[in-house]
mmCIF file of C-alpha atoms in Angstrom:
data_model
loop_
_atom_site.group_PDB
_atom_site.id
_atom_site.type_symbol
_atom_site.label_atom_id
_atom_site.label_comp_id
_atom_site.label_asym_id
_atom_site.label_seq_id
_atom_site.Cartn_x
_atom_site.Cartn_y
_atom_site.Cartn_z
ATOM 1 C CA UNK A 116 -4.633 -6.019 -7.518
ATOM 2 C CA UNK A 117 -3.669 -2.325 -7.351
ATOM 3 C CA UNK A 118 -4.052 -2.272 -3.564
ATOM 4 C CA UNK A 119 -0.983 -0.099 -2.968
ATOM 5 C CA UNK A 120 -1.668 3.630 -2.837
ATOM 6 C CA UNK A 121 0.660 6.631 -2.644
ATOM 7 C CA UNK A 122 -0.302 9.482 -0.328
ATOM 8 C CA UNK A 123 1.424 12.824 0.073
ATOM 9 C CA UNK A 124 2.244 14.256 3.501
ATOM 10 C CA UNK A 125 2.620 18.028 3.127
ATOM 11 C CA UNK A 126 5.713 19.949 4.200
ATOM 12 C CA UNK A 127 5.249 23.513 5.409
ATOM 13 C CA UNK A 128 7.627 26.399 5.850
ATOM 14 C CA UNK A 129 6.598 27.579 9.323
ATOM 15 C CA UNK A 130 8.010 31.077 8.828
ATOM 16 C CA UNK A 131 5.917 31.820 5.746
ATOM 17 C CA UNK A 132 3.094 29.349 6.532
ATOM 18 C CA UNK A 133 3.369 28.103 2.964
ATOM 19 C CA UNK A 134 3.285 24.656 1.415
ATOM 20 C CA UNK A 135 6.730 23.887 -0.032
ATOM 21 C CA UNK A 136 6.465 20.223 -0.983
ATOM 22 C CA UNK A 137 5.534 16.820 0.360
ATOM 23 C CA UNK A 138 6.746 13.349 1.248
ATOM 24 C CA UNK A 139 5.372 10.351 -0.653
ATOM 25 C CA UNK A 140 4.059 7.630 1.658
ATOM 26 C CA UNK A 141 2.918 4.129 0.732
ATOM 27 C CA UNK A 142 -0.265 2.534 2.097
ATOM 28 C CA UNK A 143 -1.693 -0.924 1.499
ATOM 29 C CA UNK A 144 -5.455 -0.742 1.023
ATOM 30 C CA UNK A 145 -6.261 -4.415 1.492
ATOM 31 C CA UNK A 146 -9.747 -5.625 0.574
ATOM 32 C CA UNK A 147 -10.022 -7.710 3.760
ATOM 33 C CA UNK A 148 -7.961 -5.825 6.340
ATOM 34 C CA UNK A 149 -8.525 -2.266 5.161
ATOM 35 C CA UNK A 150 -5.863 0.450 5.180
ATOM 36 C CA UNK A 151 -2.541 -0.930 6.433
ATOM 37 C CA UNK A 152 0.251 1.288 7.735
ATOM 38 C CA UNK A 153 3.860 0.706 6.534
ATOM 39 C CA UNK A 154 4.875 -0.594 9.980
ATOM 40 C CA UNK A 155 2.797 -3.700 9.316
ATOM 41 C CA UNK A 156 4.442 -4.700 6.025
ATOM 42 C CA UNK A 157 7.672 -2.804 5.237
ATOM 43 C CA UNK A 158 9.885 -5.075 7.380
ATOM 44 C CA UNK A 159 8.578 -8.124 5.522
ATOM 45 C CA UNK A 160 9.163 -6.507 2.142
ATOM 46 C CA UNK A 161 12.699 -5.538 3.131
ATOM 47 C CA UNK A 162 13.285 -9.171 4.075
ATOM 48 C CA UNK A 163 11.877 -10.717 0.887
ATOM 49 C CA UNK A 164 13.147 -8.027 -1.528
ATOM 50 C CA UNK A 165 9.717 -6.785 -2.622
ATOM 51 C CA UNK A 166 10.608 -3.366 -1.182
ATOM 52 C CA UNK A 167 12.550 -2.621 -4.375
ATOM 53 C CA UNK A 168 9.372 -2.930 -6.449
ATOM 54 C CA UNK A 169 7.474 -0.808 -3.909
ATOM 55 C CA UNK A 170 10.071 1.974 -4.074
ATOM 56 C CA UNK A 171 9.991 1.964 -7.880
ATOM 57 C CA UNK A 172 6.200 2.089 -7.813
ATOM 58 C CA UNK A 173 6.220 5.102 -5.457
ATOM 59 C CA UNK A 174 8.866 6.853 -7.555
ATOM 60 C CA UNK A 175 6.818 6.324 -10.719
ATOM 61 C CA UNK A 176 3.663 7.638 -9.058
ATOM 62 C CA UNK A 177 5.515 10.732 -7.861
ATOM 63 C CA UNK A 178 6.832 11.392 -11.371
ATOM 64 C CA UNK A 179 3.287 11.017 -12.678
ATOM 65 C CA UNK A 180 1.954 13.496 -10.104
ATOM 66 C CA UNK A 181 4.685 16.052 -10.824
ATOM 67 C CA UNK A 182 4.192 15.779 -14.582
ATOM 68 C CA UNK A 183 0.470 16.357 -14.146
ATOM 69 C CA UNK A 184 1.013 19.431 -11.952
ATOM 70 C CA UNK A 185 3.605 20.921 -14.296
ATOM 71 C CA UNK A 186 1.283 20.400 -17.264
ATOM 72 C CA UNK A 187 -1.448 22.227 -15.326
ATOM 73 C CA UNK A 188 0.844 25.168 -14.578
ATOM 74 C CA UNK A 189 1.451 24.392 -10.901
ATOM 75 C CA UNK A 190 4.763 24.492 -9.050
ATOM 76 C CA UNK A 191 4.895 21.133 -7.227
ATOM 77 C CA UNK A 192 7.713 22.094 -4.873
ATOM 78 C CA UNK A 193 10.042 19.242 -3.948
ATOM 79 C CA UNK A 194 8.544 15.798 -3.395
ATOM 80 C CA UNK A 195 10.603 13.349 -1.331
ATOM 81 C CA UNK A 196 10.697 9.604 -1.914
ATOM 82 C CA UNK A 197 12.080 7.046 0.512
ATOM 83 C CA UNK A 198 14.946 4.879 -0.660
ATOM 84 C CA UNK A 199 15.343 1.468 0.962
ATOM 85 C CA UNK A 200 18.772 0.095 1.842
ATOM 86 C CA UNK A 201 17.915 -2.922 -0.333
ATOM 87 C CA UNK A 202 18.770 -0.816 -3.389
ATOM 88 C CA UNK A 203 22.430 -0.880 -2.386
ATOM 89 C CA UNK A 204 22.464 -4.505 -3.521
ATOM 90 C CA UNK A 205 21.204 -3.445 -6.959
ATOM 91 C CA UNK A 206 24.153 -2.054 -8.945
ATOM 92 C CA UNK A 207 22.027 -0.248 -11.565
ATOM 93 C CA UNK A 208 19.097 0.972 -9.483
ATOM 94 C CA UNK A 209 19.770 4.652 -10.166
ATOM 95 C CA UNK A 210 19.694 3.976 -13.895
ATOM 96 C CA UNK A 211 16.210 2.487 -13.495
ATOM 97 C CA UNK A 212 15.032 5.523 -11.527
ATOM 98 C CA UNK A 213 16.486 7.815 -14.170
ATOM 99 C CA UNK A 214 14.665 5.936 -16.926
ATOM 100 C CA UNK A 215 11.357 6.430 -15.092
ATOM 101 C CA UNK A 216 12.032 10.135 -14.505
ATOM 102 C CA UNK A 217 12.949 10.715 -18.149
ATOM 103 C CA UNK A 218 9.891 8.779 -19.277
ATOM 104 C CA UNK A 219 7.723 11.457 -17.647
ATOM 105 C CA UNK A 220 10.045 14.318 -18.519
ATOM 106 C CA UNK A 221 10.317 15.479 -14.908
ATOM 107 C CA UNK A 222 13.305 17.675 -13.934
ATOM 108 C CA UNK A 223 15.288 16.041 -11.121
ATOM 109 C CA UNK A 224 15.195 19.252 -9.069
ATOM 110 C CA UNK A 225 11.610 18.474 -8.062
ATOM 111 C CA UNK A 226 12.582 15.158 -6.440
ATOM 112 C CA UNK A 227 14.335 14.491 -3.149
ATOM 113 C CA UNK A 228 15.547 10.994 -2.295
ATOM 114 C CA UNK A 229 15.471 10.087 1.383
ATOM 115 C CA UNK A 230 18.204 7.943 2.898
ATOM 116 C CA UNK A 231 17.905 6.438 6.381
ATOM 117 C CA UNK A 232 20.591 6.924 9.012
ATOM 118 C CA UNK A 233 20.980 3.129 9.333
ATOM 119 C CA UNK A 234 22.621 3.150 5.900
ATOM 120 C CA UNK A 235 25.417 5.312 7.265
ATOM 121 C CA UNK A 236 26.611 2.721 9.722
ATOM 122 C CA UNK A 237 26.585 -0.002 7.094
ATOM 123 C CA UNK A 238 28.867 1.804 4.660
ATOM 124 C CA UNK A 239 29.565 5.520 5.025
ATOM 125 C CA UNK A 240 31.848 5.583 1.975
ATOM 126 C CA UNK A 241 29.155 4.056 -0.212
ATOM 127 C CA UNK A 242 26.598 6.537 1.098
ATOM 128 C CA UNK A 243 28.924 9.462 0.391
ATOM 129 C CA UNK A 244 29.442 8.244 -3.185
ATOM 130 C CA UNK A 245 25.680 7.816 -3.624
ATOM 131 C CA UNK A 246 24.863 11.354 -2.455
ATOM 132 C CA UNK A 247 27.531 12.731 -4.772
ATOM 133 C CA UNK A 248 26.061 10.809 -7.707
ATOM 134 C CA UNK A 249 22.528 11.939 -6.864
ATOM 135 C CA UNK A 250 23.679 15.557 -6.791
ATOM 136 C CA UNK A 251 25.341 15.162 -10.164
ATOM 137 C CA UNK A 252 22.025 13.909 -11.557
ATOM 138 C CA UNK A 253 20.238 16.941 -10.082
ATOM 139 C CA UNK A 254 18.372 15.320 -7.161
ATOM 140 C CA UNK A 255 18.103 16.619 -3.614
ATOM 141 C CA UNK A 256 19.192 14.270 -0.819
ATOM 142 C CA UNK A 257 17.824 14.049 2.699
ATOM 143 C CA UNK A 258 18.777 12.020 5.763
ATOM 144 C CA UNK A 259 15.638 10.531 7.285
ATOM 145 C CA UNK A 260 14.937 9.559 10.922
ATOM 146 C CA UNK A 261 17.885 11.485 12.365
ATOM 147 C CA UNK A 262 17.937 10.717 16.090
ATOM 148 C CA UNK A 263 15.928 7.489 15.895
ATOM 149 C CA UNK A 264 18.965 5.263 16.424
ATOM 150 C CA UNK A 265 22.594 6.023 17.172
ATOM 151 C CA UNK A 266 22.947 9.232 15.212
ATOM 152 C CA UNK A 267 26.421 10.712 15.078
ATOM 153 C CA UNK A 268 27.404 14.249 14.216
ATOM 154 C CA UNK A 269 30.003 12.620 11.964
ATOM 155 C CA UNK A 270 27.096 12.011 9.591
ATOM 156 C CA UNK A 271 26.643 15.751 9.162
ATOM 157 C CA UNK A 272 30.392 16.222 8.786
ATOM 158 C CA UNK A 273 30.931 13.483 6.220
ATOM 159 C CA UNK A 274 27.716 13.098 4.201
ATOM 160 C CA UNK A 275 26.727 16.061 1.945
ATOM 161 C CA UNK A 276 22.957 15.937 2.400
ATOM 162 C CA UNK A 277 20.661 18.868 1.580
ATOM 163 C CA UNK A 278 18.039 18.165 4.237
ATOM 164 C CA UNK A 279 18.088 16.647 7.717
ATOM 165 C CA UNK A 280 14.826 15.159 8.959
ATOM 166 C CA UNK A 281 14.441 15.151 12.730
ATOM 167 C CA UNK A 282 12.807 11.952 13.921
ATOM 168 C CA UNK A 283 9.331 12.404 15.401
ATOM 169 C CA UNK A 284 10.670 10.939 18.652
ATOM 170 C CA UNK A 285 12.031 14.384 19.474
ATOM 171 C CA UNK A 286 8.472 15.730 19.719
ATOM 172 C CA UNK A 287 6.598 12.934 21.472
ATOM 173 C CA UNK A 288 6.899 11.259 24.849
ATOM 174 C CA UNK A 289 9.292 13.084 27.160
ATOM 175 C CA UNK A 290 9.183 16.390 25.273
ATOM 176 C CA UNK A 291 10.637 18.866 27.756
ATOM 177 C CA UNK A 292 13.182 21.671 28.092
ATOM 178 C CA UNK A 293 16.034 19.209 27.668
ATOM 179 C CA UNK A 294 14.531 17.975 24.398
ATOM 180 C CA UNK A 295 14.154 21.546 23.196
ATOM 181 C CA UNK A 296 17.800 22.290 23.956
ATOM 182 C CA UNK A 297 18.893 19.294 21.891
ATOM 183 C CA UNK A 298 16.629 20.262 18.979
ATOM 184 C CA UNK A 299 17.876 23.854 19.144
ATOM 185 C CA UNK A 300 21.489 22.646 19.075
ATOM 186 C CA UNK A 301 20.962 20.386 16.056
ATOM 187 C CA UNK A 302 19.177 23.113 14.102
ATOM 188 C CA UNK A 303 21.938 25.617 14.849
ATOM 189 C CA UNK A 304 24.519 23.157 13.505
ATOM 190 C CA UNK A 305 22.528 22.414 10.347
ATOM 191 C CA UNK A 306 22.043 26.134 9.703
ATOM 192 C CA UNK A 307 25.803 26.687 9.903
ATOM 193 C CA UNK A 308 26.333 23.799 7.474
ATOM 194 C CA UNK A 309 23.736 25.116 5.015
ATOM 195 C CA UNK A 310 21.472 22.123 5.597
ATOM 196 C CA UNK A 311 17.702 22.552 5.804
ATOM 197 C CA UNK A 312 15.809 20.857 8.628
ATOM 198 C CA UNK A 313 12.438 19.119 8.522
ATOM 199 C CA UNK A 314 10.733 18.326 11.835
ATOM 200 C CA UNK A 315 8.452 15.291 11.807
ATOM 201 C CA UNK A 316 5.775 14.569 14.378
ATOM 202 C CA UNK A 317 4.893 18.200 15.129
ATOM 203 C CA UNK A 318 1.318 18.076 16.402
ATOM 204 C CA UNK A 319 0.797 21.021 18.767
ATOM 205 C CA UNK A 320 0.698 24.805 18.443
ATOM 206 C CA UNK A 321 3.312 25.168 21.202
ATOM 207 C CA UNK A 322 5.751 23.010 19.221
ATOM 208 C CA UNK A 323 5.207 25.197 16.150
ATOM 209 C CA UNK A 324 5.860 28.350 18.200
ATOM 210 C CA UNK A 325 9.017 26.798 19.635
ATOM 211 C CA UNK A 326 10.333 25.927 16.159
ATOM 212 C CA UNK A 327 9.504 29.389 14.858
ATOM 213 C CA UNK A 328 11.373 30.983 17.760
ATOM 214 C CA UNK A 329 14.564 29.023 17.174
#
């Protein structure tokens, strides 16, 4: 019934105060219940396998957006798309994504595929091979929700991602000097490794100043 909608959450470079891209987010606009957040349906879709269709739908919408912007003379930046762990059970899923991208004639450099840290602990070798293959195809790779579970610095050592996304948990709840020291340490490591960092959940001016300072 076309109730699923793709929204774009902007990403800003806080040094230049400029828009550099966005993350594609799915919402379910149900006729009876209204706008539903992913937390209310993603777990179910991961369980029943429908998440694969959702991810393809989001990827197609993103390709459509980028094609439209390019045709209008705009630089879309890099748009990130979440990739569910369910795809690891689909041997040819990247081929399907590639077919969609080529259908719209979108260069892969405008797309970043987000992998969750939970994938690492399931099969680090498989994840390494996937990031290598994505790079060969021209995509950017990011590691989502870093710090939400049992993150290990071995991830940064072993998986060649382009972007590390700090979980919003770093910036909510007990956000104090200790939290800031941890954030500062992670960002220093990623800088040395040539990895860009995206901070999620930043909602106050003081947090922006802190990130600018470090």
